[in-house]
Amino acid sequence: MRDAITSVHTGVPVRAATRADVPAILEIYNHAVIHTTASYDLEPVSLESRLDWYDHKVQDGWPVLVSVNGDDVTGWATFGSFREKPGYRYTAEHSVYVRHDCRGEGVGQALMAAVIAEARTRGLHTLIGGVDADNAGSLAFHEGLGFTRVAHFRQVGHKFGRWLDLVFLQLDLGQPTPQQ
Ligand SMILES: CC(C)(COP(=O)(O)OP(=O)(O)OC[C@H]1O[C@@H](n2cnc3c(N)ncnc32)[C@H](O)[C@@H]1OP(=O)(O)O)[C@@H](O)C(=O)NCCC(=O)NCCS
């Protein structure tokens, strides 16, 4: 993972996250957990568990990226296994979260440009995003990046006293077919 990538699209700096960024990543994530159905976590996550999550990501060789404005972390993104069996090795599932007061300024686009570039560098074939069906902003965001809706799972989640539908969106990364 390169140390710093600057998005060609929006000029927002994106770099590999360090362990010191985890509290800011946690704050952004927990805001979404508490206020939205972007995550199907029901309770805020502890710093200890997010540090553990970060350590496992690094240990398993998956990228964790942050967008920054000076010293401030404005968003983060990652990807990892879509499913565990080795036949899925050319597919990854990503997550992207922008700080609530920094949305609509091109930060998400910069993070996803870095995610997509990194996925291509790793020879991945396709990226999957799982988005709550009521999250119109994220659905529009992903479709704007070229993702297409490929699945709509009905009532697979439950949060805030109601059933939640989950949409999978997929991006073809345009890689050649591997030999094995
Ligand atoms: C979805 C999310 C990542 C988008 O990031 P962002 O920084 O706000 O988006 P950007 O400013 O980069 O927007 C890029 C494009 O996406 C589309 N878009 C983004 N937010 C949108 C919204 N709320 N409604 C409609 N379109 C939207 C627009 O086409 C926009 O381009 P434009 O500004 O030229 O019109 C961000 O809103 C977020 O973190 N939401 C909460 C968490 C979440 O839902 N994560 C995704 C699930 S993994």
GROMACS .gro file of C-alpha atoms and ligand atoms in nm:
model
  228
    1MET     CA    1   0.000   0.000   0.000
    2ARG     CA    2   0.144   0.334  -0.100
    3ASP     CA    3   0.183   0.588   0.180
    4ALA     CA    4  -0.019   0.865   0.018
    5ILE     CA    5  -0.254   0.876  -0.274
    6THR     CA    6  -0.415   1.198  -0.383
    7SER     CA    7  -0.741   1.147  -0.561
    8VAL     CA    8  -0.717   1.260  -0.920
    9HIS     CA    9  -1.089   1.335  -0.919
   10THR     CA   10  -1.134   1.570  -0.627
   11GLY     CA   11  -0.790   1.661  -0.493
   12VAL     CA   12  -0.876   1.521  -0.149
   13PRO     CA   13  -0.567   1.352   0.003
   14VAL     CA   14  -0.614   0.986   0.085
   15ARG     CA   15  -0.348   0.781   0.264
   16ALA     CA   16  -0.304   0.447   0.438
   17ALA     CA   17  -0.445   0.463   0.792
   18THR     CA   18  -0.220   0.415   1.091
   19ARG     CA   19  -0.318   0.274   1.431
   20ALA     CA   20  -0.323   0.636   1.556
   21ASP     CA   21  -0.612   0.706   1.313
   22VAL     CA   22  -0.833   0.438   1.468
   23PRO     CA   23  -1.007   0.666   1.726
   24ALA     CA   24  -1.112   0.901   1.442
   25ILE     CA   25  -1.223   0.605   1.228
   26LEU     CA   26  -1.422   0.479   1.528
   27GLU     CA   27  -1.594   0.814   1.582
   28ILE     CA   28  -1.702   0.834   1.217
   29TYR     CA   29  -1.825   0.474   1.225
   30ASN     CA   30  -2.011   0.504   1.555
   31HIS     CA   31  -2.193   0.818   1.438
   32ALA     CA   32  -2.330   0.612   1.148
   33VAL     CA   33  -2.412   0.319   1.381
   34ILE     CA   34  -2.609   0.541   1.619
   35HIS     CA   35  -2.794   0.754   1.364
   36THR     CA   36  -2.830   0.549   1.044
   37THR     CA   37  -2.886   0.208   0.888
   38ALA     CA   38  -2.563   0.243   0.684
   39SER     CA   39  -2.423  -0.015   0.930
   40TYR     CA   40  -2.627  -0.301   1.072
   41ASP     CA   41  -2.431  -0.283   1.399
   42LEU     CA   42  -2.685  -0.201   1.669
   43GLU     CA   43  -2.458  -0.054   1.935
   44PRO     CA   44  -2.152   0.170   1.917
   45VAL     CA   45  -1.831  -0.028   1.882
   46SER     CA   46  -1.556  -0.001   2.146
   47LEU     CA   47  -1.210   0.139   2.075
   48GLU     CA   48  -1.062  -0.195   2.178
   49SER     CA   49  -1.266  -0.384   1.918
   50ARG     CA   50  -1.188  -0.129   1.643
   51LEU     CA   51  -0.816  -0.155   1.721
   52ASP     CA   52  -0.852  -0.532   1.697
   53TRP     CA   53  -1.037  -0.489   1.363
   54TYR     CA   54  -0.754  -0.264   1.235
   55ASP     CA   55  -0.482  -0.506   1.350
   56HIS     CA   56  -0.655  -0.797   1.174
   57LYS     CA   57  -0.695  -0.594   0.854
   58VAL     CA   58  -0.323  -0.513   0.853
   59GLN     CA   59  -0.226  -0.870   0.947
   60ASP     CA   60  -0.440  -1.010   0.663
   61GLY     CA   61  -0.293  -0.759   0.415
   62TRP     CA   62  -0.612  -0.560   0.348
   63PRO     CA   63  -0.594  -0.181   0.306
   64VAL     CA   64  -0.746   0.070   0.546
   65LEU     CA   65  -0.750   0.418   0.392
   66VAL     CA   66  -0.828   0.758   0.539
   67SER     CA   67  -0.907   1.088   0.374
   68VAL     CA   68  -0.756   1.387   0.551
   69ASN     CA   69  -0.792   1.760   0.574
   70GLY     CA   70  -0.473   1.873   0.744
   71ASP     CA   71  -0.455   1.668   1.065
   72ASP     CA   72  -0.828   1.584   1.055
   73VAL     CA   73  -0.953   1.246   0.936
   74THR     CA   74  -1.263   1.317   0.725
   75GLY     CA   75  -1.347   0.963   0.617
   76TRP     CA   76  -1.223   0.610   0.580
   77ALA     CA   77  -1.259   0.311   0.350
   78THR     CA   78  -1.147  -0.047   0.338
   79PHE     CA   79  -1.203  -0.371   0.156
   80GLY     CA   80  -1.168  -0.736   0.241
   81SER     CA   81  -1.287  -1.085   0.153
   82PHE     CA   82  -1.633  -1.105  -0.001
   83ARG     CA   83  -1.659  -1.470   0.106
   84GLU     CA   84  -1.391  -1.689   0.259
   85LYS     CA   85  -1.354  -1.976   0.012
   86PRO     CA   86  -1.045  -1.935  -0.212
   87GLY     CA   87  -1.250  -1.937  -0.532
   88TYR     CA   88  -1.370  -1.588  -0.431
   89ARG     CA   89  -1.012  -1.451  -0.421
   90TYR     CA   90  -1.064  -1.205  -0.709
   91THR     CA   91  -1.368  -1.045  -0.541
   92ALA     CA   92  -1.367  -0.802  -0.248
   93GLU     CA   93  -1.633  -0.620  -0.047
   94HIS     CA   94  -1.565  -0.259   0.048
   95SER     CA   95  -1.690  -0.014   0.311
   96VAL     CA   96  -1.675   0.366   0.291
   97TYR     CA   97  -1.775   0.616   0.559
   98VAL     CA   98  -1.743   0.995   0.544
   99ARG     CA   99  -1.766   1.211   0.856
  100HIS     CA  100  -2.122   1.342   0.881
  101ASP     CA  101  -2.015   1.708   0.857
  102CYS     CA  102  -1.788   1.647   0.553
  103ARG     CA  103  -2.038   1.477   0.321
  104GLY     CA  104  -2.121   1.609  -0.025
  105GLU     CA  105  -1.773   1.758  -0.074
  106GLY     CA  106  -1.614   1.485  -0.286
  107VAL     CA  107  -1.452   1.301   0.006
  108GLY     CA  108  -1.635   0.974  -0.062
  109GLN     CA  109  -1.544   0.995  -0.428
  110ALA     CA  110  -1.176   1.045  -0.339
  111LEU     CA  111  -1.181   0.746  -0.102
  112MET     CA  112  -1.347   0.524  -0.362
  113ALA     CA  113  -1.102   0.636  -0.633
  114ALA     CA  114  -0.823   0.513  -0.402
  115VAL     CA  115  -1.012   0.190  -0.319
  116ILE     CA  116  -1.070   0.114  -0.687
  117ALA     CA  117  -0.706   0.194  -0.780
  118GLU     CA  118  -0.579  -0.027  -0.498
  119ALA     CA  119  -0.815  -0.311  -0.592
  120ARG     CA  120  -0.691  -0.296  -0.953
  121THR     CA  121  -0.327  -0.290  -0.837
  122ARG     CA  122  -0.397  -0.611  -0.644
  123GLY     CA  123  -0.542  -0.776  -0.955
  124LEU     CA  124  -0.895  -0.795  -0.816
  125HIS     CA  125  -1.170  -0.854  -1.071
  126THR     CA  126  -1.479  -0.713  -0.902
  127LEU     CA  127  -1.586  -0.506  -0.601
  128ILE     CA  128  -1.910  -0.551  -0.406
  129GLY     CA  129  -2.083  -0.294  -0.187
  130GLY     CA  130  -2.366  -0.384   0.050
  131VAL     CA  131  -2.597  -0.084   0.099
  132ASP     CA  132  -2.920  -0.054   0.296
  133ALA     CA  133  -3.207  -0.020   0.049
  134ASP     CA  134  -3.329   0.299   0.225
  135ASN     CA  135  -2.984   0.463   0.195
  136ALA     CA  136  -3.072   0.658  -0.121
  137GLY     CA  137  -2.760   0.876  -0.094
  138SER     CA  138  -2.521   0.580  -0.088
  139LEU     CA  139  -2.707   0.401  -0.369
  140ALA     CA  140  -2.681   0.714  -0.588
  141PHE     CA  141  -2.317   0.756  -0.484
  142HIS     CA  142  -2.226   0.400  -0.586
  143GLU     CA  143  -2.423   0.414  -0.911
  144GLY     CA  144  -2.242   0.738  -0.994
  145LEU     CA  145  -1.915   0.547  -0.961
  146GLY     CA  146  -2.032   0.285  -1.211
  147PHE     CA  147  -2.161   0.022  -0.966
  148THR     CA  148  -2.476  -0.159  -1.074
  149ARG     CA  149  -2.741  -0.317  -0.850
  150VAL     CA  150  -2.715  -0.695  -0.869
  151ALA     CA  151  -2.915  -0.818  -0.569
  152HIS     CA  152  -3.189  -0.701  -0.338
  153PHE     CA  153  -3.225  -0.908  -0.022
  154ARG     CA  154  -3.556  -0.858   0.156
  155GLN     CA  155  -3.580  -0.814   0.535
  156VAL     CA  156  -3.234  -0.957   0.609
  157GLY     CA  157  -3.164  -0.689   0.870
  158HIS     CA  158  -3.355  -0.548   1.168
  159LYS     CA  159  -3.273  -0.216   1.334
  160PHE     CA  160  -3.465   0.077   1.482
  161GLY     CA  161  -3.772  -0.150   1.516
  162ARG     CA  162  -3.809  -0.235   1.149
  163TRP     CA  163  -3.694  -0.483   0.885
  164LEU     CA  164  -3.417  -0.374   0.653
  165ASP     CA  165  -3.354  -0.471   0.290
  166LEU     CA  166  -2.994  -0.496   0.171
  167VAL     CA  167  -2.884  -0.411  -0.183
  168PHE     CA  168  -2.562  -0.547  -0.331
  169LEU     CA  169  -2.394  -0.329  -0.594
  170GLN     CA  170  -2.108  -0.454  -0.809
  171LEU     CA  171  -1.827  -0.288  -1.005
  172ASP     CA  172  -1.637  -0.473  -1.277
  173LEU     CA  173  -1.274  -0.363  -1.239
  174GLY     CA  174  -1.197  -0.453  -1.600
  175GLN     CA  175  -0.915  -0.698  -1.533
  176PRO     CA  176  -0.808  -0.975  -1.769
  177THR     CA  177  -0.928  -1.326  -1.685
  178PRO     CA  178  -0.666  -1.497  -1.464
  179GLN     CA  179  -0.507  -1.821  -1.588
  180GLN     CA  180  -0.571  -2.012  -1.264
  181LIG     C1  181  -2.228   0.754   0.091
  181LIG     C2  182  -2.108   0.843   0.128
  181LIG     C3  183  -1.986   0.754   0.145
  181LIG     C4  184  -2.084   0.940   0.011
  181LIG     O1  185  -1.970   1.021   0.041
  181LIG     P1  186  -1.972   1.180   0.013
  181LIG     O2  187  -1.838   1.233   0.044
  181LIG     O3  188  -2.087   1.239   0.085
  181LIG     O4  189  -2.001   1.180  -0.144
  181LIG     P2  190  -1.932   1.274  -0.255
  181LIG     O5  191  -1.940   1.416  -0.213
  181LIG     O6  192  -1.798   1.220  -0.290
  181LIG     O7  193  -2.036   1.250  -0.374
  181LIG     C5  194  -2.000   1.196  -0.499
  181LIG     C6  195  -2.127   1.177  -0.580
  181LIG     O8  196  -2.212   1.079  -0.518
  181LIG     C7  197  -2.350   1.119  -0.531
  181LIG     N1  198  -2.404   1.141  -0.397
  181LIG     C8  199  -2.336   1.145  -0.280
  181LIG     N2  200  -2.420   1.163  -0.176
  181LIG     C9  201  -2.543   1.169  -0.229
  181LIG    C10  202  -2.673   1.184  -0.173
  181LIG     N3  203  -2.693   1.197  -0.040
  181LIG     N4  204  -2.780   1.185  -0.257
  181LIG    C11  205  -2.763   1.172  -0.391
  181LIG     N5  206  -2.640   1.157  -0.450
  181LIG    C12  207  -2.534   1.155  -0.370
  181LIG    C13  208  -2.349   1.245  -0.613
  181LIG     O9  209  -2.364   1.208  -0.750
  181LIG    C14  210  -2.212   1.302  -0.591
  181LIG    O10  211  -2.166   1.376  -0.699
  181LIG     P3  212  -2.203   1.535  -0.708
  181LIG    O11  213  -2.165   1.595  -0.576
  181LIG    O12  214  -2.116   1.579  -0.822
  181LIG    O13  215  -2.347   1.540  -0.735
  181LIG    C15  216  -2.135   0.929   0.256
  181LIG    O14  217  -2.251   1.003   0.238
  181LIG    C16  218  -2.145   0.846   0.382
  181LIG    O15  219  -2.046   0.821   0.448
  181LIG     N6  220  -2.268   0.805   0.419
  181LIG    C17  221  -2.288   0.731   0.544
  181LIG    C18  222  -2.222   0.595   0.542
  181LIG    C19  223  -2.263   0.513   0.422
  181LIG    O16  224  -2.379   0.513   0.382
  181LIG     N7  225  -2.166   0.439   0.367
  181LIG    C20  226  -2.191   0.352   0.253
  181LIG    C21  227  -2.228   0.215   0.298
  181LIG     S1  228  -2.083   0.109   0.302
   0.00000   0.00000   0.00000
